Short mmCIF file of C-alpha atoms in Angstrom, two decimals:
data_model
loop_
_atom_site.label_atom_id
_atom_site.label_comp_id
_atom_site.label_asym_id
_atom_site.label_seq_id
_atom_site.Cartn_x
_atom_site.Cartn_y
_atom_site.Cartn_z
CA MET A 940 97.69 114.78 109.07
CA VAL A 941 95.98 114.28 112.43
CA ALA A 942 93.09 116.43 111.27
CA PHE A 943 91.79 113.53 109.15
CA LYS A 944 91.11 111.50 112.27
CA SER A 945 87.69 111.69 113.88
CA LEU A 946 87.14 113.83 116.96
CA SER A 947 86.07 110.74 118.90
CA ASN A 948 89.52 109.18 118.38
CA LEU A 949 91.06 112.39 119.71
CA ILE A 950 88.94 112.28 122.86
CA GLN A 951 89.72 108.59 123.41
CA SER A 952 93.44 109.22 123.05
CA MET A 953 93.23 112.06 125.57
CA LYS A 954 91.43 109.81 128.03
CA LYS A 955 94.01 107.06 127.61
CA SER A 956 96.91 109.46 128.10
CA SER A 957 95.50 110.66 131.43
CA LYS A 958 95.40 107.05 132.68
CA ARG A 959 98.85 106.12 131.35
CA TYR A 960 100.59 103.39 133.35
CA HIS A 961 103.94 104.40 134.85
CA PRO A 962 106.08 101.36 135.76
CA GLN A 963 107.87 101.63 139.11
CA LYS A 964 110.88 99.45 138.33
CA SER A 965 113.45 99.21 135.57
CA LEU A 966 112.28 96.98 132.74
CA LEU A 967 114.05 94.86 130.16
CA LEU A 968 112.94 95.46 126.59
CA THR A 969 113.07 92.94 123.79
CA ARG A 970 115.26 94.05 120.90
CA ARG A 971 115.51 92.16 117.62
CA VAL A 972 118.64 92.65 115.55
CA LYS A 973 119.38 90.47 112.49
CA GLY A 974 116.84 87.88 113.60
CA LYS A 975 118.28 87.56 117.12
CA THR A 976 116.47 88.51 120.29
CA GLN A 977 118.38 90.67 122.73
CA LEU A 978 117.50 92.35 126.00
CA HIS A 979 117.78 96.10 126.23
CA LEU A 980 117.73 97.77 129.65
CA MET A 981 115.76 100.97 129.96
CA GLU A 982 117.40 103.99 131.57
CA GLU A 983 115.84 105.51 134.67
CA VAL A 984 114.69 109.10 134.46
CA GLY A 985 116.46 111.13 137.07
CA GLY A 986 114.22 112.15 139.92
CA ASP A 987 111.21 110.11 138.69
CA ASN A 988 109.94 106.72 139.77
CA HIS A 989 109.25 105.57 136.22
CA THR A 990 111.71 104.43 133.59
CA SER A 991 112.35 105.75 130.11
CA ILE A 992 113.22 103.93 126.91
CA THR A 993 115.97 105.27 124.66
CA GLU A 994 115.11 103.34 121.48
CA PHE A 995 112.06 102.34 119.47
CA LEU A 996 111.67 99.20 117.39
CA LEU A 997 110.13 99.83 113.96
CA LEU A 998 108.40 96.57 113.03
CA GLY A 999 108.24 97.53 109.35
CA PHE A 1000 107.31 94.66 107.04
CA GLY A 1001 108.23 91.66 109.17
CA THR A 1002 111.42 89.60 109.46
CA ILE A 1003 111.22 87.11 106.56
CA PRO A 1004 114.78 87.19 105.05
CA GLN A 1005 113.69 86.64 101.44
CA LEU A 1006 111.11 89.42 101.72
CA GLN A 1007 113.69 91.81 103.21
CA ILE A 1008 116.03 91.34 100.23
CA PHE A 1009 113.20 91.85 97.73
CA LEU A 1010 111.92 94.96 99.51
CA PHE A 1011 115.43 96.40 99.79
CA LEU A 1012 116.02 96.07 96.04
CA LEU A 1013 112.53 97.35 95.22
CA PHE A 1014 112.74 100.43 97.44
CA LEU A 1015 116.33 101.14 96.39
CA VAL A 1016 115.27 101.30 92.73
CA ILE A 1017 112.25 103.43 93.66
CA TYR A 1018 114.42 105.83 95.66
CA MET A 1019 116.95 106.24 92.84
CA LEU A 1020 114.21 106.80 90.25
CA THR A 1021 112.38 109.25 92.53
CA VAL A 1022 115.45 111.40 93.20
CA THR A 1023 116.55 111.28 89.55
CA GLY A 1024 113.08 112.12 88.20
CA ASN A 1025 112.46 115.02 90.54
CA ILE A 1026 115.94 116.49 90.07
CA LEU A 1027 115.42 116.25 86.30
CA ILE A 1028 112.17 118.23 86.63
CA ILE A 1029 114.02 120.92 88.63
CA VAL A 1030 116.80 121.11 86.02
CA LEU A 1031 114.26 121.43 83.19
CA VAL A 1032 112.33 124.20 84.98
CA VAL A 1033 115.54 126.15 85.61
CA ALA A 1034 117.17 125.54 82.21
CA ASP A 1035 114.24 126.03 79.82
CA PRO A 1036 112.98 129.67 79.57
CA GLN A 1037 109.62 128.44 78.27
CA LEU A 1038 109.02 126.76 81.65
CA HIS A 1039 109.55 130.00 83.59
CA THR A 1040 105.83 130.27 84.35
CA PRO A 1041 103.93 130.16 87.67
CA MET A 1042 102.75 126.58 87.07
CA TYR A 1043 106.27 125.25 86.56
CA PHE A 1044 107.70 127.43 89.31
CA PHE A 1045 105.40 125.61 91.75
CA LEU A 1046 106.21 122.29 90.06
CA GLY A 1047 109.93 122.90 90.67
CA ASN A 1048 109.19 123.56 94.35
CA LEU A 1049 107.07 120.41 94.51
CA SER A 1050 109.82 118.30 92.93
CA TYR A 1051 112.39 119.60 95.42
CA LEU A 1052 109.97 118.88 98.26
CA GLU A 1053 109.30 115.34 96.99
CA THR A 1054 113.05 114.66 96.94
CA CYS A 1055 113.34 115.74 100.58
CA TYR A 1056 110.07 113.99 101.46
CA THR A 1057 111.14 110.57 100.26
CA SER A 1058 114.65 111.08 101.71
CA THR A 1059 113.11 111.48 105.16
CA VAL A 1060 111.69 107.93 105.10
CA LEU A 1061 113.48 105.74 102.57
CA PRO A 1062 117.20 105.90 103.53
CA ARG A 1063 116.44 104.84 107.11
CA MET A 1064 114.15 102.06 105.90
CA LEU A 1065 116.75 100.84 103.36
CA ALA A 1066 119.40 100.66 106.08
CA SER A 1067 117.00 98.68 108.27
CA LEU A 1068 116.20 96.22 105.47
CA LEU A 1069 119.88 95.78 104.62
CA THR A 1070 121.30 95.36 108.15
CA GLY A 1071 118.28 93.91 109.95
CA ASP A 1072 118.64 96.56 112.68
CA ARG A 1073 115.16 97.99 113.08
CA THR A 1074 115.89 100.14 116.13
CA ILE A 1075 115.78 103.92 116.06
CA SER A 1076 116.65 106.26 118.92
CA VAL A 1077 113.88 108.30 120.52
CA ARG A 1078 115.61 111.50 119.42
CA GLY A 1079 116.00 110.17 115.87
CA CYS A 1080 112.36 109.11 115.79
CA VAL A 1081 111.13 112.52 116.96
CA THR A 1082 113.40 114.20 114.40
CA GLN A 1083 112.03 112.03 111.57
CA LEU A 1084 108.48 112.67 112.75
CA ASN A 1085 108.93 116.43 112.66
CA PHE A 1086 110.76 116.53 109.31
CA PHE A 1087 107.98 114.39 107.88
CA GLY A 1088 105.32 116.66 109.37
CA CYS A 1089 107.04 119.77 108.05
CA LEU A 1090 107.31 118.42 104.50
CA ALA A 1091 103.77 116.95 104.49
CA THR A 1092 102.36 120.32 105.61
CA THR A 1093 104.39 122.14 102.97
CA GLU A 1094 103.12 119.76 100.28
CA CYS A 1095 99.50 120.38 101.28
CA CYS A 1096 100.08 124.14 101.02
CA LEU A 1097 101.93 123.84 97.69
CA LEU A 1098 99.17 121.72 96.19
CA ALA A 1099 96.66 124.35 97.31
CA ALA A 1100 98.78 127.12 95.73
CA MET A 1101 98.99 125.11 92.48
CA SER A 1102 95.24 124.57 92.44
CA TYR A 1103 94.71 128.32 92.98
CA ASP A 1104 97.06 128.98 90.05
CA ARG A 1105 95.02 126.62 87.83
CA TYR A 1106 91.79 128.27 89.05
CA LEU A 1107 93.01 131.71 87.95
CA ALA A 1108 94.33 130.36 84.63
CA ILE A 1109 91.00 128.76 83.68
CA CYS A 1110 88.35 130.80 85.47
CA LYS A 1111 89.98 134.26 85.18
CA PRO A 1112 92.30 134.06 82.15
CA LEU A 1113 92.22 137.81 81.40
CA LEU A 1114 93.39 138.68 84.93
CA TYR A 1115 95.79 135.75 85.29
CA ALA A 1116 99.01 137.60 84.41
CA MET A 1117 98.20 140.39 86.85
CA LEU A 1118 96.96 138.21 89.74
CA MET A 1119 99.61 135.49 89.48
CA ASN A 1120 102.76 137.55 88.96
CA GLY A 1121 106.28 136.69 90.13
CA ARG A 1122 105.83 138.38 93.51
CA VAL A 1123 102.62 136.46 94.27
CA CYS A 1124 104.25 133.17 93.25
CA LEU A 1125 107.21 133.83 95.53
CA LEU A 1126 104.92 134.75 98.43
CA LEU A 1127 102.80 131.61 98.00
CA ALA A 1128 105.84 129.31 97.79
CA THR A 1129 107.60 131.01 100.72
CA GLY A 1130 104.41 130.90 102.78
CA SER A 1131 104.05 127.16 102.09
CA TRP A 1132 107.60 126.41 103.30
CA LEU A 1133 107.32 128.71 106.31
CA GLY A 1134 103.95 127.16 107.21
CA GLY A 1135 105.51 123.70 107.27
CA LEU A 1136 108.46 124.96 109.31
CA LEU A 1137 106.16 126.68 111.81
CA VAL A 1138 104.05 123.54 112.33
CA SER A 1139 107.18 121.40 112.70
CA THR A 1140 108.74 123.80 115.22
CA LEU A 1141 105.55 123.91 117.26
CA LEU A 1142 105.17 120.13 117.35
CA ILE A 1143 108.83 119.41 118.12
CA SER A 1144 108.76 121.82 121.04
CA PHE A 1145 106.08 119.62 122.63
CA THR A 1146 107.01 116.11 121.45
CA SER A 1147 110.65 116.55 122.52
CA GLN A 1148 109.45 116.96 126.12
CA LEU A 1149 107.55 113.65 126.19
CA THR A 1150 108.80 110.65 128.14
CA PHE A 1151 108.52 107.17 126.60
CA CYS A 1152 108.44 104.06 128.76
CA GLY A 1153 107.15 100.50 128.72
CA HIS A 1154 106.26 99.17 125.27
CA ASN A 1155 108.73 100.30 122.57
CA GLU A 1156 107.44 98.65 119.37
CA ILE A 1157 106.03 100.82 116.56
CA ASP A 1158 104.00 98.82 114.03
CA HIS A 1159 105.06 100.98 111.13
CA PHE A 1160 108.03 101.53 108.81
CA PHE A 1161 108.58 105.14 109.91
CA CYS A 1162 107.79 107.35 112.90
CA ASP A 1163 104.27 108.66 112.39
CA PHE A 1164 102.48 110.94 114.85
CA THR A 1165 99.83 108.63 116.30
CA PRO A 1166 101.98 105.48 116.84
CA VAL A 1167 104.69 107.54 118.54
CA ILE A 1168 102.33 109.48 120.81
CA GLN A 1169 100.62 106.25 121.90
CA LEU A 1170 103.93 105.00 123.38
CA SER A 1171 104.41 108.03 125.62
CA CYS A 1172 103.85 107.65 129.35
CA SER A 1173 103.54 111.42 129.74
CA ASP A 1174 100.25 113.27 129.67
CA THR A 1175 99.80 113.70 125.90
CA ARG A 1176 96.47 115.50 125.92
CA LEU A 1177 98.03 118.89 125.16
CA VAL A 1178 100.28 117.47 122.41
CA ILE A 1179 97.33 115.71 120.76
CA LEU A 1180 95.24 118.87 120.96
CA ILE A 1181 98.03 121.01 119.49
CA GLY A 1182 98.56 118.43 116.75
CA PHE A 1183 94.85 118.41 115.95
CA ILE A 1184 94.60 122.22 115.79
CA THR A 1185 97.75 122.70 113.68
CA SER A 1186 96.75 119.91 111.33
CA PHE A 1187 93.33 121.45 110.88
CA PHE A 1188 94.85 124.69 109.62
CA SER A 1189 97.86 123.19 107.81
CA ALA A 1190 96.29 120.11 106.19
CA LEU A 1191 92.50 120.28 106.20
CA SER A 1192 92.28 123.97 105.20
CA PRO A 1193 94.54 123.54 102.13
CA PHE A 1194 92.56 120.42 101.22
CA LEU A 1195 89.28 122.35 101.33
CA LEU A 1196 90.82 125.20 99.33
CA THR A 1197 92.07 122.71 96.73
CA LEU A 1198 88.66 121.04 96.60
CA ALA A 1199 86.86 124.38 96.18
CA SER A 1200 89.27 125.44 93.42
CA TYR A 1201 88.64 122.28 91.41
CA ILE A 1202 84.89 122.50 91.86
CA CYS A 1203 85.07 125.96 90.25
CA ILE A 1204 87.50 124.71 87.57
CA ILE A 1205 85.32 121.73 86.60
CA ASP A 1206 82.24 123.95 86.54
CA ALA A 1207 84.04 126.43 84.24
CA ILE A 1208 85.28 123.66 81.92
CA LEU A 1209 81.80 122.13 81.61
CA ARG A 1210 80.49 125.52 80.45
CA ILE A 1211 82.95 125.59 77.55
CA PRO A 1212 81.40 124.26 74.31
CA PRO A 1213 82.64 120.76 73.40
CA GLY A 1214 85.73 120.82 71.25
CA ARG A 1215 89.40 121.74 71.41
CA GLY A 1216 88.74 124.60 73.84
CA ARG A 1217 87.38 122.28 76.53
CA GLN A 1218 90.08 119.70 75.86
CA LYS A 1219 92.85 122.31 76.16
CA ALA A 1220 91.37 123.72 79.37
CA PHE A 1221 91.19 120.28 80.95
CA ALA A 1222 94.72 119.42 79.79
CA THR A 1223 96.15 122.42 81.67
CA CYS A 1224 95.01 121.05 85.03
CA SER A 1225 94.68 117.28 84.51
CA SER A 1226 98.23 116.47 85.70
CA HIS A 1227 97.82 118.42 88.91
CA LEU A 1228 94.35 116.95 89.48
CA ILE A 1229 95.78 113.40 89.23
CA VAL A 1230 98.54 114.25 91.74
CA VAL A 1231 96.06 115.83 94.18
CA THR A 1232 93.68 112.87 93.91
CA ILE A 1233 96.41 110.31 94.59
CA PHE A 1234 97.95 112.28 97.48
CA TYR A 1235 94.77 113.18 99.35
CA GLY A 1236 92.98 109.96 98.42
CA THR A 1237 95.58 107.72 100.04
CA ILE A 1238 95.94 110.01 103.06
CA LEU A 1239 92.20 110.00 103.68
CA ILE A 1240 92.16 106.20 103.51
CA VAL A 1241 95.13 105.88 105.89
CA TYR A 1242 93.88 108.29 108.52
CA LEU A 1243 90.17 107.52 108.37
CA LEU A 1244 90.47 103.73 108.12
CA PRO A 1245 89.51 101.97 111.40
CA LYS A 1246 92.57 100.88 113.36
CA ASN A 1247 92.16 97.12 113.88
CA ASN A 1248 94.29 94.05 113.25
CA MET A 1249 92.49 93.12 110.03
CA LEU A 1250 93.13 96.47 108.38
CA ARG A 1251 96.57 97.38 109.77
CA TYR A 1252 98.44 95.78 106.83
CA LEU A 1253 96.18 97.57 104.36
CA ASN A 1254 96.80 100.77 106.29
CA LYS A 1255 100.55 100.22 106.03
CA ALA A 1256 100.27 99.51 102.30
CA PHE A 1257 98.48 102.81 101.66
CA SER A 1258 101.09 104.58 103.81
CA VAL A 1259 103.74 103.19 101.44
CA PHE A 1260 101.74 104.59 98.55
CA TYR A 1261 101.57 108.22 99.71
CA THR A 1262 105.05 108.35 101.28
CA ILE A 1263 107.02 106.42 98.64
CA PHE A 1264 105.08 105.89 95.41
CA THR A 1265 103.54 109.36 95.14
CA PRO A 1266 106.93 111.14 94.96
CA LEU A 1267 107.92 108.59 92.29
CA ILE A 1268 104.91 108.97 90.01
CA ASN A 1269 104.67 112.78 90.20
CA PRO A 1270 107.54 113.37 87.72
CA LEU A 1271 106.11 110.66 85.46
CA ILE A 1272 102.66 112.24 85.45
CA TYR A 1273 103.96 115.72 84.66
CA SER A 1274 106.50 114.59 82.07
CA LEU A 1275 104.15 112.23 80.22
CA ARG A 1276 101.09 114.51 80.16
CA ASN A 1277 102.71 117.94 79.66
CA ARG A 1278 103.82 118.89 76.17
CA GLU A 1279 105.99 121.72 77.54
CA VAL A 1280 107.94 119.37 79.82
CA LYS A 1281 108.52 116.87 77.02
CA GLU A 1282 109.65 119.67 74.74
CA GLY A 1283 111.99 121.02 77.42
CA LEU A 1284 113.44 117.54 77.94
CA ARG A 1285 114.03 117.22 74.19
CA LYS A 1286 115.89 120.55 74.14
CA VAL A 1287 118.09 119.60 77.09
CA VAL A 1288 118.94 116.23 75.52
CA SER A 1289 119.78 117.99 72.22
CA LYS A 1290 122.08 120.43 74.03
CA PHE A 1291 123.92 117.58 75.72
CA ARG A 1292 124.29 115.79 72.38
CA ILE A 1293 125.76 118.89 70.73
CA LEU A 1294 128.07 119.45 73.69
CA GLY A 1295 129.18 115.81 73.52
CA ILE A 1296 129.91 116.07 69.78
CA GLN A 1297 131.91 119.28 70.25
CA THR A 1298 133.89 117.75 73.09
CA THR A 1299 134.67 114.68 70.96
CA LYS A 1300 135.89 116.86 68.09
CA LEU A 1301 138.18 118.83 70.42
CA ILE A 1302 139.69 115.61 71.73
#
């Protein structure tokens, strides 16, 4: 996601990292647990004159007790609905033969990804809201960062593959069955997952070598790339450059491909004479277009918004939207707007009813 930042911010970060302050003595860090302030001693790095912290403090949404309880209940309900909704989509795609099409094959992959995506952020945040312990180990933070990066990259690639599928279905309907066959679908899905894994492996090989010292507070509710890198007292110029390059190919390129696909799709739909034909063509891609707009729209706002004190809470709010609310609303969008999904859900419910009646009779 670093590719959505301006190049000037990249250069400034590289300049700051080359002038990073390295403290010469052991420091005591402030640690807040359950509203109490404790002192946490940093460990010295063997052979170096500077010290290294072993834990970060995720500031999250503040320390107001009433707000913590409300947020815990809110995010717990969201997490349960998200996991349930996405698993239901996967079950429907697998169980209903009518949904064994390229579009729903990619939708099943997306639903599985969204389940993993929200599970990377929400369980840790729920535990923090419940216990009041907002600390996370450096290793745990780097692990969360790289899982998040892997899944975010995979989602960008999957959305691009889905937009390409819709492009072929609308713009080249006669060649669709030949161009988007089972082998192509499998290659696109596998490539999306491998692309995310490759980016994650590359980033973790560099971020795991960084040393963190001095300030340990992250003004966020999860470990994102920029806030974590800013706390490093190592030279981060290479890591930032690698992050920028990988994000360009793994996030910006799929975004441009998605944008180009929908420009062609909208142009093709506008050429169809008004009537049921145009309405049907738009209906086949409207759900995916809504998902793409919400996902990329919030990400662009988060990563292009100026980083100052006035806008940091707004920035955090939009981060909540694309990390937590987007995985929740995706199943709702596809289930409410797709006749095939609603029909598949009706069939599954009918099967369970029949099975329940037969079981009752046997008893």
